Structure formats: C-alpha cells, structure tokens
Amino acid sequence: MKQISQDIKSVKQLPKNLDFQTIGIITRVSTRTDRNGNIFWDITLSDRTGELEGKAWGNSNWHNNQGGDSFSIDPDNCGFKIEGMTAGILGHVGDFRDQLQYNFNDIYILDQNKYPPKNYTKRSPLNQEFLENAFRNLIGEISNGNNNGGIELC
C-alpha cells in the first residue's frame, strides 16, 4: 500500500511496513560500512516540520534530477556536495531491533531552482522586520559605546 506524505512530521507518524514520499533538505549524509563490508549512507532529511534520520542501503537508487534530465549518480563521486540540497525521497518504514527505521530507497536530487532549499527550512516564530530592527538597534548601541553584551566590532 502506497502512503504519500507531504512533510516529515507525517512520515514519522506512519506505522511499520508503509511506503512514503517526501521532500526536504539533505542536512547530513555520511557514508558508512556495515559489519559485512557493505556500504550504506546515514542521511538526515529536514523540512519545516522536523528532521528524519534514514538509511540508504547499497541497493538504493540515487538520481540527479537537476536541469530537466534524470540520471543515476554515485553520491560519493557525483561532483557536487549533496548536503544542503533539496531531495525527493521514496522510502519505506521498516524496523530494526524493535525500532522504526526509515529506509530511503530512491533519492532524487531535485532542481534547486524549482525546489529551493529555503522553502523547506524552519522559520523563526518572530517576523523578519522585528528581527532586523532588533539587530540594527543592537549594532547602534554597540557603535555608540553602549556595549553591555561584550560584543566587539572589527
């Protein structure tokens, strides 16, 4: 049975043995080797609702979908840094040692112009104008010699 989820929070609520689809930013990817010498990747995928720790095993498919064409890539030798890129994931909720495990079966590096990473990052609960004004006031206080925060300007 195919389960389509739009965000990571929804994926994390799925029970074992369901498939999922989600989009987020790859915030961490680490190449590892299992006890049998097989390569796999630990991946953290993030969106506005949270983070998902997953595994891409040696039989996972990695695709580069940038520029309109899709082609297979080796994540360790693709010529660009995968961390920080928006990716689409087709995965499966499994289990390992009685814990849910998220297996990333197909990883699609998406067109970063169509799916900009900024659309998948958490936002501050404070609005941007408030934060900018607070920052300008702080810089003004420091520049005027009222440096209670101990911040030095170069």
PDB file of C-alpha atoms in Angstrom:
ATOM      1  CA  MET A   1       0.000   0.000   0.000  1.00  0.00           C
ATOM      2  CA  LYS A   2       1.467   3.379  -1.037  1.00  0.00           C
ATOM      3  CA  GLN A   3       1.288   6.197   1.509  1.00  0.00           C
ATOM      4  CA  ILE A   4       2.070   9.712   0.279  1.00  0.00           C
ATOM      5  CA  SER A   5       3.165  12.187   2.917  1.00  0.00           C
ATOM      6  CA  GLN A   6       3.857  15.818   2.280  1.00  0.00           C
ATOM      7  CA  ASP A   7       6.042  16.539   5.287  1.00  0.00           C
ATOM      8  CA  ILE A   8       8.421  14.803   7.651  1.00  0.00           C
ATOM      9  CA  LYS A   9       6.118  15.072  10.652  1.00  0.00           C
ATOM     10  CA  SER A  10       3.550  12.987   8.751  1.00  0.00           C
ATOM     11  CA  VAL A  11       6.165  10.415   7.714  1.00  0.00           C
ATOM     12  CA  LYS A  12       7.244   9.981  11.344  1.00  0.00           C
ATOM     13  CA  GLN A  13       3.649   9.136  12.284  1.00  0.00           C
ATOM     14  CA  LEU A  14       3.412   6.262   9.789  1.00  0.00           C
ATOM     15  CA  PRO A  15       3.345   2.698  11.078  1.00  0.00           C
ATOM     16  CA  LYS A  16       5.760  -0.020  10.035  1.00  0.00           C
ATOM     17  CA  ASN A  17       5.501  -1.536   6.531  1.00  0.00           C
ATOM     18  CA  LEU A  18       4.224   1.562   4.726  1.00  0.00           C
ATOM     19  CA  ASP A  19       5.915   3.328   1.831  1.00  0.00           C
ATOM     20  CA  PHE A  20       6.262   7.111   1.809  1.00  0.00           C
ATOM     21  CA  GLN A  21       7.233  10.046  -0.380  1.00  0.00           C
ATOM     22  CA  THR A  22       8.587  13.298   0.983  1.00  0.00           C
ATOM     23  CA  ILE A  23      10.713  16.288   0.034  1.00  0.00           C
ATOM     24  CA  GLY A  24      13.258  18.043   2.225  1.00  0.00           C
ATOM     25  CA  ILE A  25      16.813  19.260   2.551  1.00  0.00           C
ATOM     26  CA  ILE A  26      19.598  16.739   2.991  1.00  0.00           C
ATOM     27  CA  THR A  27      21.276  18.240   6.040  1.00  0.00           C
ATOM     28  CA  ARG A  28      23.655  15.350   6.682  1.00  0.00           C
ATOM     29  CA  VAL A  29      24.912  12.402   4.688  1.00  0.00           C
ATOM     30  CA  SER A  30      27.549  10.041   5.967  1.00  0.00           C
ATOM     31  CA  THR A  31      28.972   7.039   4.141  1.00  0.00           C
ATOM     32  CA  ARG A  32      29.234   4.013   6.415  1.00  0.00           C
ATOM     33  CA  THR A  33      30.091   0.340   6.166  1.00  0.00           C
ATOM     34  CA  ASP A  34      28.097  -2.435   7.817  1.00  0.00           C
ATOM     35  CA  ARG A  35      29.698  -5.395   9.566  1.00  0.00           C
ATOM     36  CA  ASN A  36      29.709  -7.326   6.266  1.00  0.00           C
ATOM     37  CA  GLY A  37      31.659  -4.603   4.487  1.00  0.00           C
ATOM     38  CA  ASN A  38      28.671  -3.261   2.537  1.00  0.00           C
ATOM     39  CA  ILE A  39      28.396   0.491   2.026  1.00  0.00           C
ATOM     40  CA  PHE A  40      25.333   2.403   3.192  1.00  0.00           C
ATOM     41  CA  TRP A  41      24.517   6.035   3.938  1.00  0.00           C
ATOM     42  CA  ASP A  42      23.107   7.637   7.080  1.00  0.00           C
ATOM     43  CA  ILE A  43      21.021  10.587   5.932  1.00  0.00           C
ATOM     44  CA  THR A  44      19.217  13.365   7.769  1.00  0.00           C
ATOM     45  CA  LEU A  45      16.412  14.985   5.824  1.00  0.00           C
ATOM     46  CA  SER A  46      14.851  18.213   7.159  1.00  0.00           C
ATOM     47  CA  ASP A  47      11.823  20.294   6.377  1.00  0.00           C
ATOM     48  CA  ARG A  48       9.755  22.885   8.246  1.00  0.00           C
ATOM     49  CA  THR A  49       8.143  20.179  10.387  1.00  0.00           C
ATOM     50  CA  GLY A  50      11.257  18.381  11.622  1.00  0.00           C
ATOM     51  CA  GLU A  51      14.084  16.001  10.820  1.00  0.00           C
ATOM     52  CA  LEU A  52      14.053  12.411   9.631  1.00  0.00           C
ATOM     53  CA  GLU A  53      17.013  10.088  10.144  1.00  0.00           C
ATOM     54  CA  GLY A  54      17.140   7.440   7.442  1.00  0.00           C
ATOM     55  CA  LYS A  55      19.322   4.831   5.810  1.00  0.00           C
ATOM     56  CA  ALA A  56      20.102   4.432   2.129  1.00  0.00           C
ATOM     57  CA  TRP A  57      21.428   0.927   1.627  1.00  0.00           C
ATOM     58  CA  GLY A  58      23.780  -0.144  -1.132  1.00  0.00           C
ATOM     59  CA  ASN A  59      20.842  -1.106  -3.345  1.00  0.00           C
ATOM     60  CA  SER A  60      19.248   2.344  -3.048  1.00  0.00           C
ATOM     61  CA  ASN A  61      18.964   4.393  -6.209  1.00  0.00           C
ATOM     62  CA  TRP A  62      20.415   7.897  -6.318  1.00  0.00           C
ATOM     63  CA  HIS A  63      19.227  10.217  -9.093  1.00  0.00           C
ATOM     64  CA  ASN A  64      20.209  13.694 -10.208  1.00  0.00           C
ATOM     65  CA  ASN A  65      17.082  15.482 -11.462  1.00  0.00           C
ATOM     66  CA  GLN A  66      18.690  18.891 -11.904  1.00  0.00           C
ATOM     67  CA  GLY A  67      18.434  20.522 -15.292  1.00  0.00           C
ATOM     68  CA  GLY A  68      15.422  18.569 -16.520  1.00  0.00           C
ATOM     69  CA  ASP A  69      17.059  15.198 -17.146  1.00  0.00           C
ATOM     70  CA  SER A  70      17.247  12.383 -14.619  1.00  0.00           C
ATOM     71  CA  PHE A  71      20.299  10.166 -14.394  1.00  0.00           C
ATOM     72  CA  SER A  72      21.848   7.858 -11.820  1.00  0.00           C
ATOM     73  CA  ILE A  73      24.664   9.141  -9.630  1.00  0.00           C
ATOM     74  CA  ASP A  74      27.125   7.830  -7.095  1.00  0.00           C
ATOM     75  CA  PRO A  75      26.585  10.051  -4.041  1.00  0.00           C
ATOM     76  CA  ASP A  76      30.242   9.800  -3.063  1.00  0.00           C
ATOM     77  CA  ASN A  77      31.558  10.749  -6.532  1.00  0.00           C
ATOM     78  CA  CYS A  78      28.916  12.955  -8.140  1.00  0.00           C
ATOM     79  CA  GLY A  79      30.971  16.145  -8.442  1.00  0.00           C
ATOM     80  CA  PHE A  80      28.842  18.274  -6.122  1.00  0.00           C
ATOM     81  CA  LYS A  81      28.022  18.479  -2.435  1.00  0.00           C
ATOM     82  CA  ILE A  82      24.741  16.724  -1.629  1.00  0.00           C
ATOM     83  CA  GLU A  83      24.352  18.246   1.837  1.00  0.00           C
ATOM     84  CA  GLY A  84      22.185  21.344   1.677  1.00  0.00           C
ATOM     85  CA  MET A  85      20.357  20.234  -1.470  1.00  0.00           C
ATOM     86  CA  THR A  86      16.635  19.631  -1.773  1.00  0.00           C
ATOM     87  CA  ALA A  87      15.804  15.991  -2.398  1.00  0.00           C
ATOM     88  CA  GLY A  88      12.754  13.890  -3.004  1.00  0.00           C
ATOM     89  CA  ILE A  89      12.699  10.591  -1.153  1.00  0.00           C
ATOM     90  CA  LEU A  90      10.786   7.411  -1.893  1.00  0.00           C
ATOM     91  CA  GLY A  91      11.111   5.268   1.172  1.00  0.00           C
ATOM     92  CA  HIS A  92       9.763   2.536   3.380  1.00  0.00           C
ATOM     93  CA  VAL A  93       9.097   2.401   7.106  1.00  0.00           C
ATOM     94  CA  GLY A  94      10.783  -0.733   8.396  1.00  0.00           C
ATOM     95  CA  ASP A  95      12.111  -1.769  11.760  1.00  0.00           C
ATOM     96  CA  PHE A  96      15.402  -2.787  13.286  1.00  0.00           C
ATOM     97  CA  ARG A  97      15.705  -4.113  16.830  1.00  0.00           C
ATOM     98  CA  ASP A  98      12.065  -3.201  17.527  1.00  0.00           C
ATOM     99  CA  GLN A  99      12.590   0.439  16.491  1.00  0.00           C
ATOM    100  CA  LEU A 100      11.130   2.094  13.414  1.00  0.00           C
ATOM    101  CA  GLN A 101      13.731   2.590  10.696  1.00  0.00           C
ATOM    102  CA  TYR A 102      13.254   4.811   7.657  1.00  0.00           C
ATOM    103  CA  ASN A 103      14.794   3.296   4.540  1.00  0.00           C
ATOM    104  CA  PHE A 104      15.424   5.714   1.686  1.00  0.00           C
ATOM    105  CA  ASN A 105      15.086   3.531  -1.414  1.00  0.00           C
ATOM    106  CA  ASP A 106      15.178   6.253  -4.076  1.00  0.00           C
ATOM    107  CA  ILE A 107      16.860   9.607  -3.521  1.00  0.00           C
ATOM    108  CA  TYR A 108      16.216  12.290  -6.132  1.00  0.00           C
ATOM    109  CA  ILE A 109      18.394  15.409  -6.034  1.00  0.00           C
ATOM    110  CA  LEU A 110      15.824  17.908  -7.268  1.00  0.00           C
ATOM    111  CA  ASP A 111      16.153  21.009  -9.415  1.00  0.00           C
ATOM    112  CA  GLN A 112      17.236  23.563  -6.811  1.00  0.00           C
ATOM    113  CA  ASN A 113      15.551  26.408  -8.730  1.00  0.00           C
ATOM    114  CA  LYS A 114      12.177  24.654  -8.774  1.00  0.00           C
ATOM    115  CA  TYR A 115      12.551  23.339  -5.212  1.00  0.00           C
ATOM    116  CA  PRO A 116      14.747  25.906  -3.423  1.00  0.00           C
ATOM    117  CA  PRO A 117      16.052  24.760  -0.037  1.00  0.00           C
ATOM    118  CA  LYS A 118      14.702  27.939   1.602  1.00  0.00           C
ATOM    119  CA  ASN A 119      11.168  26.593   1.036  1.00  0.00           C
ATOM    120  CA  TYR A 120      11.929  23.640   3.320  1.00  0.00           C
ATOM    121  CA  THR A 121      13.710  25.329   6.223  1.00  0.00           C
ATOM    122  CA  LYS A 122      12.167  26.168   9.567  1.00  0.00           C
ATOM    123  CA  ARG A 123      11.159  29.767  10.003  1.00  0.00           C
ATOM    124  CA  SER A 124      11.613  31.879  13.094  1.00  0.00           C
ATOM    125  CA  PRO A 125       8.397  32.477  15.037  1.00  0.00           C
ATOM    126  CA  LEU A 126       9.382  36.169  15.031  1.00  0.00           C
ATOM    127  CA  ASN A 127       8.774  38.149  11.882  1.00  0.00           C
ATOM    128  CA  GLN A 128      11.720  39.282   9.796  1.00  0.00           C
ATOM    129  CA  GLU A 129      11.106  43.016  10.240  1.00  0.00           C
ATOM    130  CA  PHE A 130      11.167  42.678  14.043  1.00  0.00           C
ATOM    131  CA  LEU A 131      14.436  40.704  13.918  1.00  0.00           C
ATOM    132  CA  GLU A 132      16.082  43.181  11.527  1.00  0.00           C
ATOM    133  CA  ASN A 133      15.102  46.137  13.734  1.00  0.00           C
ATOM    134  CA  ALA A 134      16.386  44.406  16.867  1.00  0.00           C
ATOM    135  CA  PHE A 135      19.683  43.673  15.092  1.00  0.00           C
ATOM    136  CA  ARG A 136      20.056  47.290  13.881  1.00  0.00           C
ATOM    137  CA  ASN A 137      19.335  48.590  17.398  1.00  0.00           C
ATOM    138  CA  LEU A 138      21.945  46.258  18.856  1.00  0.00           C
ATOM    139  CA  ILE A 139      24.555  47.370  16.324  1.00  0.00           C
ATOM    140  CA  GLY A 140      23.630  51.009  17.008  1.00  0.00           C
ATOM    141  CA  GLU A 141      24.118  50.529  20.761  1.00  0.00           C
ATOM    142  CA  ILE A 142      27.484  48.874  20.242  1.00  0.00           C
ATOM    143  CA  SER A 143      28.597  51.572  17.790  1.00  0.00           C
ATOM    144  CA  ASN A 144      27.609  54.278  20.310  1.00  0.00           C
ATOM    145  CA  GLY A 145      29.730  52.762  23.068  1.00  0.00           C
ATOM    146  CA  ASN A 146      26.877  51.087  24.962  1.00  0.00           C
ATOM    147  CA  ASN A 147      28.348  47.609  24.729  1.00  0.00           C
ATOM    148  CA  ASN A 148      26.625  45.761  27.560  1.00  0.00           C
ATOM    149  CA  GLY A 149      26.763  42.490  25.635  1.00  0.00           C
ATOM    150  CA  GLY A 150      30.551  42.471  25.421  1.00  0.00           C
ATOM    151  CA  ILE A 151      30.489  42.235  21.620  1.00  0.00           C
ATOM    152  CA  GLU A 152      33.469  43.653  19.759  1.00  0.00           C
ATOM    153  CA  LEU A 153      33.168  45.046  16.278  1.00  0.00           C
ATOM    154  CA  CYS A 154      36.162  44.755  13.993  1.00  0.00           C
TER     155      CYS A 154
END
